Coordinates of C-alpha atoms and ligand atoms in Angstrom, one line a residue:
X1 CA 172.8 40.6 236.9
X2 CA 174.4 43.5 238.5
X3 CA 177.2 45.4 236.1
X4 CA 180.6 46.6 236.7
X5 CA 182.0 50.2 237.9
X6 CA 185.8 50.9 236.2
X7 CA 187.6 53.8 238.0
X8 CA 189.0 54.8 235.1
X9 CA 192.4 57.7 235.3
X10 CA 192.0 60.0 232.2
X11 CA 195.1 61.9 232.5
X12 CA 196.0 65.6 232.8
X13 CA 194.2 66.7 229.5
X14 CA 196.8 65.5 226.6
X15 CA 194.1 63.2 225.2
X16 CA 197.2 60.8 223.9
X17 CA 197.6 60.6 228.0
X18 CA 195.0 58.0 228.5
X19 CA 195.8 54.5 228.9
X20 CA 194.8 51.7 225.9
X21 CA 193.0 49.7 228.7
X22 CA 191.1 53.5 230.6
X23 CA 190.2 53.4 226.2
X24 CA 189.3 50.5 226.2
X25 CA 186.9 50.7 229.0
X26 CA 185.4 53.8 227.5
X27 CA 184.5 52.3 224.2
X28 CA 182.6 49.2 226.0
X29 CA 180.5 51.3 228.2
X30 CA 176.8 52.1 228.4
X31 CA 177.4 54.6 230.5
X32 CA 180.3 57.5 231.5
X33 CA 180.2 59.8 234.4
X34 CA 182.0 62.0 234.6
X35 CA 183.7 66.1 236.0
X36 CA 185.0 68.5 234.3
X37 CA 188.8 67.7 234.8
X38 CA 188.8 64.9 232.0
X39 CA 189.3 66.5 227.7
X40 CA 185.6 66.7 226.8
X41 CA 186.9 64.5 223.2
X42 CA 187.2 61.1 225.8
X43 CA 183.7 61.4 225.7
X44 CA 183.8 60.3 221.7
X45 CA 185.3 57.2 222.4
X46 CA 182.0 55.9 224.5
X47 CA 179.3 54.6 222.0
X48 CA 176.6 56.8 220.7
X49 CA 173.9 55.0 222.8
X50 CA 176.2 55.3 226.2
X51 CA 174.6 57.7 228.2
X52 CA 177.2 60.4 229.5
X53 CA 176.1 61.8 233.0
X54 CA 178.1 64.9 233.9
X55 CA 178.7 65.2 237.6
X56 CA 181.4 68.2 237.9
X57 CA 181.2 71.8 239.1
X58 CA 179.5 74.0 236.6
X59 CA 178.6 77.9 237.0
X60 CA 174.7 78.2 238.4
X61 CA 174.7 74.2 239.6
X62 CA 176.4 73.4 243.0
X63 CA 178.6 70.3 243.0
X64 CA 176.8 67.2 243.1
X65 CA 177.8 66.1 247.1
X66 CA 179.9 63.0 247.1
X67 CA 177.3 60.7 248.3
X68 CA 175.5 61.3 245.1
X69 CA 177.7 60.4 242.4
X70 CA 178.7 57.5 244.9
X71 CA 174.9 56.3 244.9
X72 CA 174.5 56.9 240.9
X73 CA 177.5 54.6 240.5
X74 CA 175.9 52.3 242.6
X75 CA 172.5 52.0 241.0
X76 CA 173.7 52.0 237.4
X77 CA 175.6 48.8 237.8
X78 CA 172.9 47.5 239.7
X79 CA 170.9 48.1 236.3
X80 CA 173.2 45.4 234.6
X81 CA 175.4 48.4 233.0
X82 CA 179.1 49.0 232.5
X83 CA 179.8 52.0 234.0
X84 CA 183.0 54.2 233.6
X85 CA 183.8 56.5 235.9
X86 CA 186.2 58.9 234.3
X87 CA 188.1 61.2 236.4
X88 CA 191.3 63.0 235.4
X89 CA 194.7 62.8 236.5
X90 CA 194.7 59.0 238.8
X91 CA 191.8 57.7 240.3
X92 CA 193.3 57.6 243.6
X93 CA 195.0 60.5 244.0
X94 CA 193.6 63.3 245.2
X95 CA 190.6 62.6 242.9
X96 CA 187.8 60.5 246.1
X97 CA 188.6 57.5 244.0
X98 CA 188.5 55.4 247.5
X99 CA 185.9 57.5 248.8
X100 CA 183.7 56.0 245.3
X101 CA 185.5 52.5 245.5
X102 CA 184.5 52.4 249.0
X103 CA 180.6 52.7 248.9
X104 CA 181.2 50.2 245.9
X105 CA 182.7 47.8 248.1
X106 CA 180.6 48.1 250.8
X107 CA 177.5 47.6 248.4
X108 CA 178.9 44.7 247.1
X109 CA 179.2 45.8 243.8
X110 CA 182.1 44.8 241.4
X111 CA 184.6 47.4 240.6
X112 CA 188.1 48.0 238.7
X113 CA 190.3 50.8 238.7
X114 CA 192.4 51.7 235.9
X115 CA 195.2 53.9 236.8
X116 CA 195.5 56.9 235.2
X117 CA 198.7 59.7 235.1
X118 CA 198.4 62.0 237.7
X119 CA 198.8 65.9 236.7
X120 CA 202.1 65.9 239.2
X121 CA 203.5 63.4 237.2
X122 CA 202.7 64.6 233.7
X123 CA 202.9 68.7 234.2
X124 CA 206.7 67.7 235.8
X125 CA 207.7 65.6 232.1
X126 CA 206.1 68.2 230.1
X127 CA 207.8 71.1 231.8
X128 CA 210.9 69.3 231.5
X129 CA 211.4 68.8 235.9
X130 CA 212.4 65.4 236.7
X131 CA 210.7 64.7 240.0
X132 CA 213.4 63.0 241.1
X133 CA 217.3 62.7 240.4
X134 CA 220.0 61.3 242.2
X135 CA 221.9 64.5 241.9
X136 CA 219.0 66.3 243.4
X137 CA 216.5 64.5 245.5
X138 CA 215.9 60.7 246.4
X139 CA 212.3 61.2 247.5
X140 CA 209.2 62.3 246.7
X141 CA 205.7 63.9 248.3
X142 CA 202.5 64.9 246.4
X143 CA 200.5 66.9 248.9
X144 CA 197.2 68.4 248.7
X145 CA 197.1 72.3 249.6
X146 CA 193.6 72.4 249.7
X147 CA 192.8 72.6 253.5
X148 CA 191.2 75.4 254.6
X149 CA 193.5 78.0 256.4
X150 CA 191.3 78.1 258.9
X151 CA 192.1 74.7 259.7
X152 CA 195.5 76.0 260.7
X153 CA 196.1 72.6 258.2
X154 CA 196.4 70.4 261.0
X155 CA 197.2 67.3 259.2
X156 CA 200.1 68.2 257.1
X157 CA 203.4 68.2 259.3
X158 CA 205.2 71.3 257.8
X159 CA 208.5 70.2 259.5
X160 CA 208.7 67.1 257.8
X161 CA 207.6 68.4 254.5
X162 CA 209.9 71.0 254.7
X163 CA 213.1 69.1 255.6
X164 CA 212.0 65.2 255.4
X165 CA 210.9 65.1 251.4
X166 CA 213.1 66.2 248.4
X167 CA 210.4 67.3 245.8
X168 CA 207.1 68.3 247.1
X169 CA 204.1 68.3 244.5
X170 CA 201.3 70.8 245.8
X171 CA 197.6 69.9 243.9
X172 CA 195.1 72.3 244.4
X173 CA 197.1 74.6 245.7
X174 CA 196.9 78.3 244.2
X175 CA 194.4 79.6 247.2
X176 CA 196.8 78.7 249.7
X177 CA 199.9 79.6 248.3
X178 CA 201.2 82.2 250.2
X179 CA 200.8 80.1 252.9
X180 CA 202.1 77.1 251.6
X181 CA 205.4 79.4 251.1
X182 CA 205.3 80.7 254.2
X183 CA 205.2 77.5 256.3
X184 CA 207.9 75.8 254.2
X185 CA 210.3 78.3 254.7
X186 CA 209.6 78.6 258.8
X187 CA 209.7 75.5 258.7
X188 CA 213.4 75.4 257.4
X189 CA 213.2 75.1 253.8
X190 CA 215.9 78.0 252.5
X191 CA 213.9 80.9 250.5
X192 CA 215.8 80.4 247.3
X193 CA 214.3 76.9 246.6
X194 CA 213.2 76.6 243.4
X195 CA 209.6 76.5 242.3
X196 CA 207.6 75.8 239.4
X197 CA 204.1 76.4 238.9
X198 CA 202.7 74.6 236.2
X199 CA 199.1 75.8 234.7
X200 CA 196.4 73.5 232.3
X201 CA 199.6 70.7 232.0
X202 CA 199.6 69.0 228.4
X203 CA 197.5 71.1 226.7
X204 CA 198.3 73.5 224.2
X205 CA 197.6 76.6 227.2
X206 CA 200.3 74.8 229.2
X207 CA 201.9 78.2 231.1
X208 CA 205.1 77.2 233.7
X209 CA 206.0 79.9 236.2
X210 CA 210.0 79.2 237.5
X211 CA 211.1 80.9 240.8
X212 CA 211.5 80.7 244.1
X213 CA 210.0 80.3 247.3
X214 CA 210.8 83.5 248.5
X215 CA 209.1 85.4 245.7
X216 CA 206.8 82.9 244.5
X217 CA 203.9 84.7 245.8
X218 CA 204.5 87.8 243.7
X219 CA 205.4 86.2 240.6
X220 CA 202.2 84.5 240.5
X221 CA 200.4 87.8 241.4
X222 CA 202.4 89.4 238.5
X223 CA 202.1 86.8 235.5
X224 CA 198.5 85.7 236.6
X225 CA 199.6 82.1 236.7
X226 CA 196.1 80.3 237.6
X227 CA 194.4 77.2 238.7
X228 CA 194.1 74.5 237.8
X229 CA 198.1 74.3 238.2
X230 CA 200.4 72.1 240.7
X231 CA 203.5 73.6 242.5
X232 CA 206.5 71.5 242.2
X233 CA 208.9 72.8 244.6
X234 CA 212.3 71.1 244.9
X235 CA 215.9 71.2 243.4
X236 CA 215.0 69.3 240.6
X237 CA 213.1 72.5 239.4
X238 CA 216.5 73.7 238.1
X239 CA 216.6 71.1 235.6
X240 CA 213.9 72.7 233.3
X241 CA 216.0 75.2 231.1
X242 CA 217.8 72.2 230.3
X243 CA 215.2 69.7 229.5
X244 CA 212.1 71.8 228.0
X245 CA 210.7 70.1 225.6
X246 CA 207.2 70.9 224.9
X247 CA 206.3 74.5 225.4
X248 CA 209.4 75.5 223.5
X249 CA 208.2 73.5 219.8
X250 CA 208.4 76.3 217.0
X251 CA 204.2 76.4 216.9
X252 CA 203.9 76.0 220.8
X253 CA 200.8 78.7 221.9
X254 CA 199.7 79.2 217.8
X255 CA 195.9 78.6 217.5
X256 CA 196.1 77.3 213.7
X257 CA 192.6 76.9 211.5
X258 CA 192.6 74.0 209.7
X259 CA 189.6 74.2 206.7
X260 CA 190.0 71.2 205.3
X261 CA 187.3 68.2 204.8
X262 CA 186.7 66.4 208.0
X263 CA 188.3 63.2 206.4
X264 CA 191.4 64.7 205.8
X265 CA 191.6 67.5 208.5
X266 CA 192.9 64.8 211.0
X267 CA 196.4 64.5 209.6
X268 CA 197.1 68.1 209.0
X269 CA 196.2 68.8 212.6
X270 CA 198.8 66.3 213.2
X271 CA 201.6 67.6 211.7
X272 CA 200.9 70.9 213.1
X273 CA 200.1 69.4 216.1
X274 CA 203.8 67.7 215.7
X275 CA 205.5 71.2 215.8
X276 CA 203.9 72.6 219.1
X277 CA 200.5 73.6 217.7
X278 CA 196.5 73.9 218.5
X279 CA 195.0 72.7 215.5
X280 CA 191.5 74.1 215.5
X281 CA 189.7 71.7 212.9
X282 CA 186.6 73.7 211.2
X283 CA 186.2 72.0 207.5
X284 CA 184.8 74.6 204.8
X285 CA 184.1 71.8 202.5
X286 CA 182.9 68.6 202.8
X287 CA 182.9 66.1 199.6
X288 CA 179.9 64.2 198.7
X289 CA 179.0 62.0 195.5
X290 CA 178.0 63.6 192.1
X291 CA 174.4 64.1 191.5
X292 CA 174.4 60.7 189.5
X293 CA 176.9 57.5 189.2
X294 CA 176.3 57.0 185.8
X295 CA 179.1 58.8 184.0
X296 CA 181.9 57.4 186.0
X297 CA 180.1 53.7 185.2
X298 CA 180.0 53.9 181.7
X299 CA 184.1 54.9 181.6
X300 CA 184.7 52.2 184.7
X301 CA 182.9 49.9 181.8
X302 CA 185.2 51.1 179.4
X303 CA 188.7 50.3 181.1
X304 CA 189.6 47.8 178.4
X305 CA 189.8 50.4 175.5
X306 CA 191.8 53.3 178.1
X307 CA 195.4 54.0 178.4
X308 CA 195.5 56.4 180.8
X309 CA 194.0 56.8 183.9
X310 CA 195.0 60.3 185.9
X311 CA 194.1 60.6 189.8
X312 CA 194.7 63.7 191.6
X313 CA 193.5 63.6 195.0
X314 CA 193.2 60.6 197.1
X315 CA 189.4 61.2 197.5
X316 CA 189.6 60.5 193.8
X317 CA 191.4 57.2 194.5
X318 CA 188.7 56.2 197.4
X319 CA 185.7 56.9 194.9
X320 CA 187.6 55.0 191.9
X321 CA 188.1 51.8 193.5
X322 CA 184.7 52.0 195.1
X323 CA 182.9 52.1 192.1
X324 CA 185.2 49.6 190.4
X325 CA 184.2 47.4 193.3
X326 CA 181.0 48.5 192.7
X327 CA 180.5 47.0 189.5
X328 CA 182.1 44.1 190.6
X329 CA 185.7 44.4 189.1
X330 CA 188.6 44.2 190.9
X331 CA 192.6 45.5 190.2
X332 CA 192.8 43.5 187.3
X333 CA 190.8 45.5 185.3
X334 CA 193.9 48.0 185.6
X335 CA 196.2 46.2 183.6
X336 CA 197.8 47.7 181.3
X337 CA 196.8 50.9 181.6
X338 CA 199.5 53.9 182.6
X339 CA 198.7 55.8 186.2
X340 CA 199.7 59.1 186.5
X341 CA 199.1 61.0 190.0
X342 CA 199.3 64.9 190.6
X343 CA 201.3 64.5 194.1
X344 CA 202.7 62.2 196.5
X345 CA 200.0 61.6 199.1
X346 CA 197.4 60.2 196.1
X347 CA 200.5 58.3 195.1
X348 CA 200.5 56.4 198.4
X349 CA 197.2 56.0 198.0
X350 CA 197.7 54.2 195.0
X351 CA 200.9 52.3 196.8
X352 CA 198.4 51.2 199.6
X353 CA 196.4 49.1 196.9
X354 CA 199.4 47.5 195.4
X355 CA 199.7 49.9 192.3
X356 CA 202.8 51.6 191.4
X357 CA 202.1 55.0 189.6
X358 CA 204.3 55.2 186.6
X359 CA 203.8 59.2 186.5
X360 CA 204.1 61.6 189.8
X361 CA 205.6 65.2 188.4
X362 CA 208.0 67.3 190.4
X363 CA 206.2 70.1 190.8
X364 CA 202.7 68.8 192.0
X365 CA 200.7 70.2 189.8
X366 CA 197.9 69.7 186.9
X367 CA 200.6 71.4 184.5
X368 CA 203.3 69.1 185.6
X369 CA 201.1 65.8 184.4
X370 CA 200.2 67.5 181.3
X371 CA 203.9 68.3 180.7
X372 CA 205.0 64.4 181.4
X373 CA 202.4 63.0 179.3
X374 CA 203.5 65.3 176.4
X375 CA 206.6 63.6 176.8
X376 CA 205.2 60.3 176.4
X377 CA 202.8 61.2 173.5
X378 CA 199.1 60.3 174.2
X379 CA 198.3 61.3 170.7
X380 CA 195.1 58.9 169.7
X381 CA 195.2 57.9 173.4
X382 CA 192.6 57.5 175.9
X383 CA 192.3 59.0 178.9
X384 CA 190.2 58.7 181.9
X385 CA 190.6 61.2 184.1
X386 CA 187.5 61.2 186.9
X387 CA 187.6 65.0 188.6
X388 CA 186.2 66.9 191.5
X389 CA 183.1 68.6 189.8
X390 CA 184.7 72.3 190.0
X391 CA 188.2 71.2 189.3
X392 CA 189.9 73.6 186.7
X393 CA 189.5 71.5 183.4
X394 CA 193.2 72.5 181.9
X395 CA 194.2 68.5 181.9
X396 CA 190.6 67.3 179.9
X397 CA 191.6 70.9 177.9
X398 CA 195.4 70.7 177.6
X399 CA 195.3 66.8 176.4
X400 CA 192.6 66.7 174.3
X401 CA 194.8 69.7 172.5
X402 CA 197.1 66.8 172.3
X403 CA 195.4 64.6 170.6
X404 CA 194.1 62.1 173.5
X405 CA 190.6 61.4 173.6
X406 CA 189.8 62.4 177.8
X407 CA 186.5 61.5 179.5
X408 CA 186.0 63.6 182.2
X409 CA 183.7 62.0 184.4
X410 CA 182.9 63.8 188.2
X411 CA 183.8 61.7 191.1
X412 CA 183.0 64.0 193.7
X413 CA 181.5 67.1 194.8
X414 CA 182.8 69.6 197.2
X415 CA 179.8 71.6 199.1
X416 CA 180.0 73.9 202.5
X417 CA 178.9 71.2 205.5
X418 CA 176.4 71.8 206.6
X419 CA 177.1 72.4 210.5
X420 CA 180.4 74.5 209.2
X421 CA 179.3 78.1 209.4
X422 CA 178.4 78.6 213.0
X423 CA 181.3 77.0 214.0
X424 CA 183.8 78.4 212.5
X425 CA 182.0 82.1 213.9
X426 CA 182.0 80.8 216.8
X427 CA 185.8 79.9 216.6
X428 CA 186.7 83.2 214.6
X429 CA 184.1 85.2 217.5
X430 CA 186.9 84.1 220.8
X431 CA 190.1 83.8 221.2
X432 CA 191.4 84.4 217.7
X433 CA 193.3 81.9 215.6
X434 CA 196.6 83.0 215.1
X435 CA 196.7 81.2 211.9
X436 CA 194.1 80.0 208.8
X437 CA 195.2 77.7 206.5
X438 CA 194.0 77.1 203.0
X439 CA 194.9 74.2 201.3
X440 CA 192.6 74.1 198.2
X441 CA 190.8 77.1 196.0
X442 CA 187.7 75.5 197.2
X443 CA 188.2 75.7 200.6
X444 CA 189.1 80.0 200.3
X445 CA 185.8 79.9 198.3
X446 CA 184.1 78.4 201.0
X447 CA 185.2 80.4 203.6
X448 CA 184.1 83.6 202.1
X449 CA 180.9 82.1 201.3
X450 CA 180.3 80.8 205.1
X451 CA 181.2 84.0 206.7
X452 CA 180.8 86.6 203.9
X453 CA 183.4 88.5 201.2
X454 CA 183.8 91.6 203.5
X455 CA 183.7 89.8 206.8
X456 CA 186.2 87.3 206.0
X457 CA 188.4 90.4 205.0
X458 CA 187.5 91.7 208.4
X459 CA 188.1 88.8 210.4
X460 CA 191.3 87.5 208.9
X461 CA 192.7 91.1 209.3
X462 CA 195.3 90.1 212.3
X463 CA 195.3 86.8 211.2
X464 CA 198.3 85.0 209.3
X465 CA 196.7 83.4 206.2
X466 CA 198.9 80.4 204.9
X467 CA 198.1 79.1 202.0
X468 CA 199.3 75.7 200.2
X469 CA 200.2 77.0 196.8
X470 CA 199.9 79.3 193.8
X471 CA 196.4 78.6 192.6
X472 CA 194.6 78.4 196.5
X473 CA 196.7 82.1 197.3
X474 CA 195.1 83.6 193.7
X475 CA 191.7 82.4 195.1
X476 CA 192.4 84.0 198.8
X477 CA 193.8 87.2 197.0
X478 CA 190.5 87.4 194.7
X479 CA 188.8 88.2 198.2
X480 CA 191.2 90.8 199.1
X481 CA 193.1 88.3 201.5
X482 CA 196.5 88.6 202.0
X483 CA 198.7 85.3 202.0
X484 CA 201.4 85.7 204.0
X485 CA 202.4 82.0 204.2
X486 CA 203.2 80.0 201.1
X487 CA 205.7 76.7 200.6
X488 CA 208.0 76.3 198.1
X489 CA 206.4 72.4 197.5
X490 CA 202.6 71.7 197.6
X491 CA 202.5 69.6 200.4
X492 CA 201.1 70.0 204.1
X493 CA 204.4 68.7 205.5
X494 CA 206.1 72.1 203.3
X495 CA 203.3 74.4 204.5
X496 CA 203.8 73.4 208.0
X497 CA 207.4 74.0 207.9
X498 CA 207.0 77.2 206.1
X499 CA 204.8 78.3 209.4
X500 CA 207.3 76.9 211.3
X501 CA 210.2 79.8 209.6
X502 CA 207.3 82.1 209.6
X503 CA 206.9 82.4 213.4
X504 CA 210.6 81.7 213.9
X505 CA 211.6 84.9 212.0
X506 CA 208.3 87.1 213.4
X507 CA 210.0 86.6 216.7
X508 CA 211.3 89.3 218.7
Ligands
SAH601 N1 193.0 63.0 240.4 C1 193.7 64.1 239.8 C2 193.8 65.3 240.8 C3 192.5 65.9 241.1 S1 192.6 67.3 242.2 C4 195.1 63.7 239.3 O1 195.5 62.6 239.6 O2 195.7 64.5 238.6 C5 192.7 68.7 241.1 C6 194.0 69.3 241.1 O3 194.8 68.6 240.2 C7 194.0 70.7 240.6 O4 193.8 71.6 241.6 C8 195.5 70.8 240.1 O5 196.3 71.0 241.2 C9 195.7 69.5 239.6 N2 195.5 69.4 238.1 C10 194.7 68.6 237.4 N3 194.8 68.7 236.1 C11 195.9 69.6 235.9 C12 196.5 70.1 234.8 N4 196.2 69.8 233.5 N5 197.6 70.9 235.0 C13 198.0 71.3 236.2 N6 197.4 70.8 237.3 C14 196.3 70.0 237.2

């Protein structure tokens, strides 16, 4: 049975650019080939077992000739396979989509293409340049600039181009700008037509160059503008200052580390992400069970004689209702007994299993749940309180001072991961973050262990150090680090807004 090639468009870079059926595609296939246009994290969405057959330019290796990749398509879906053929931007545009789907065709070989966004299309809405507006321009080219000047670029018909089309959209044209100016203005295109040159479109190195034919050629030369980048060249240009959008977010350009575990980095990154910024997810800690079950057992086996039970991450929640489920109890075994959470996110994660907590205190914090259940008395009460092994033990302290009878069983463990170090000297090694975030003691601690005490002080030195509250900036300052971010509330929405007024007020 001979497979199936899908032409699959995986948009200028944004990886929130690629279409739920190009997705779709990926996560079915057995194997993806693809160039080096296409966000290397696409590549995640294929199954482990797909094989992933890179076919692009890379430095020492020629570029496989076109016949090649044509034939490999060819002979993996003759071996049964679904095949995605990832290319960024549109298949078939400017990408030797037909060339591909050709040679499919002619060998008989089924084939689908899944559109794709095309980088004119997408670096125009992220610059904020309408490609076309009826106060502007009622048409529309998207021309290659790629033939060789020596070709005295026979096939394009400068005279129509420059007076026939509106907005012109140049790919692959840096090498041949100057001439690409020069013909469109002999040609009868006035020398104050504006231009924008839009560099790496939808990713967080997005760069837009706005001028003018006429001196397009030495604004490039002076701000370094480079490939890959289209040239949008057309009235519409002028609409930009009006209808920015993306490279003007309050984080837009800030590299920001992001330390925390894996399982939770994702939506940090996309609040920062949110505001304009490149979140740069390197865990320091990763949590793992506790060295035994057992503790936590015996007080799950004990719910019928407790009045309390206190959660303070939702890691915490995840573990408890696991090991409820575990020993094959269910929410029932709850009844009756008083929640209380340290903050709003393990709140919701009690909300997401149909429990209400009766306690959440203002302030966030281990003293703040301690002060409400003061309140409440919890005198003779008992209190089950499962805690991250290294968690400060004021609440078992503070309450049993009051009278409750706490158990104290660990739920978790937080450890360095494994992979963690290199990576994050990798990260601190190139372009520097602008930006670490901290948002636990444990995470700080971690840090300095991965890179070292006197390193980290080294490293961080130029680098903004944001921290989530009181307790995680007395860990960072223990090191020597100074935190120069801190919210007002413990929450990663707060920190992220206090970055936000950070950068806004370290601005020129
Ligand atoms: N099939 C692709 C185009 C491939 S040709 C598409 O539809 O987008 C390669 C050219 O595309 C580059 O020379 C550049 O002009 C443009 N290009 C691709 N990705 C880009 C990006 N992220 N930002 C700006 N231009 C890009």
């Amino acid at each position: 049975m001979t497979g199936k090639v899908y032409l699959v468009g995986a948009g200028p870079g944004d990886p929130g650019l690629i279409t739920v059926k190009g997705r779709d595609c990926l996560r079915r296939a057995d194997a993806v080939v693809y160039d080096a246009l296409a966000n290397p994290a696409f590549l995640e969405e294929a199954p482990p077992e797909a094989e992933r057959i890179f076919v692009g330019k890379s430095r020492g290796r020629h570029h496989r000739p076109q016949e090649q990749i044509n034939t490999l398509l060819a002979d993996l879906a003759l071996q049964a396979k679904t095949v995605v053929r990832l290319k960024g931007g549109d298949p078939y545009v400017f990408g030797r989509g037909g060339e591909e789907a050709m040679h499919l065709a002619d060998c008989g070989i089924p084939f689908e293409v899944v559109p794709g966004i095309t980088a004119g299309f997408a670096a125009a809405a992220y610059a904020g340049i309408p490609l076309t507006h009826r106060d502007f321009t009622t048409s529309l080219a998207l021309v290659t600039g790629h033939e060789h000047p020596d070709k005295k670029m026979s096939s394009l018909d400068w005279e129509k181009l420059a007076t026939g089309v509106g907005t012109l959209v140049f790919y692959m044209g840096m090498a041949n700008l100057e001439l690409i100016a020069r013909e469109l203005i002999a040609h009868g295109r006035p020398a104050k037509t504006p231009v924008a040159i839009v560099q790496r479109a939808t990713t967080p190195h997005q760069r837009t160059l706005s001028t003018t034919l006429g001196e397009v050629v030495e604004r490039v030369r002076e701000t370094q503008i480079k490939p890959p980048a289209v040239i949008i060249v057309g009235e519409v240009v002028r609409l930009r200052e009006a209808l920015r959008w993306f490279d003007n977010r309050p984080l837009f350009g800030r590299r920001v580390l992001v330390t925390r575990a894996a399982d939770q980095a994702a939506s940090f990154a996309a609040l920062l992400e949110s505001r304009g910024a490149e979140a740069l997810i390197c865990p320091t800690i990763a949590t793992v069970p506790p060295e035994s079950w057992q503790d936590l057992d015996r007080e799950i086996a004990n719910l019928p004689e407790t009045d309390v039970l206190i959660l303070t991450s939702a890691h915490a929640v995840d573990v408890f209702f696991a090991r409820l489920r575990a020993a094959g109890r269910d929410l029932r075994a709850l009844a009756g007994i008083q929640l209380a959470v340290v903050g709003p996110k393990t709140g919701r994660a009690l909300e997401a299993r149909g429990l209400t907590p009766e306690l959440i205190p203002p302030d966030y914090r281990a003293e703040g749940v301690i002060e409400m259940l003061r309140t409440w008395g919890v005198a003779g009460k008992r209190v089950l309180y499962p805690r991250a092994e290294l968690a400060r033990d004021i609440i078992p302290r503070e309450l049993a001072a009051l009278g409750a009878e706490v158990a104290d069983p660990v739920a978790y463990r937080t450890v360095a991961p494994a992979a963690g170090r290199e990576r994050l000297l990798e990260l601190l090694a190139g372009q520097k973050p602008d930006v670490v975030t901290f948002t636990a003691s444990s995470t700080v601690d971690n840090f300095v262990r991965m890179v070292g005490e006197k390193e980290a002080r080294d490293l961080l030195k130029d680098v903004v150090v944001a921290s989530i509250g009181p307790l995680t900036s007395a860990a960072a300052r223990r090191y020597g680090l100074e935190v120069t971010v801190e919210p007002a509330d413990f929450t990663l929405e707060a920190l992220t807004e206090a970055l936000v007024d950070y950068f806004a007020n370290a601005q020129p």
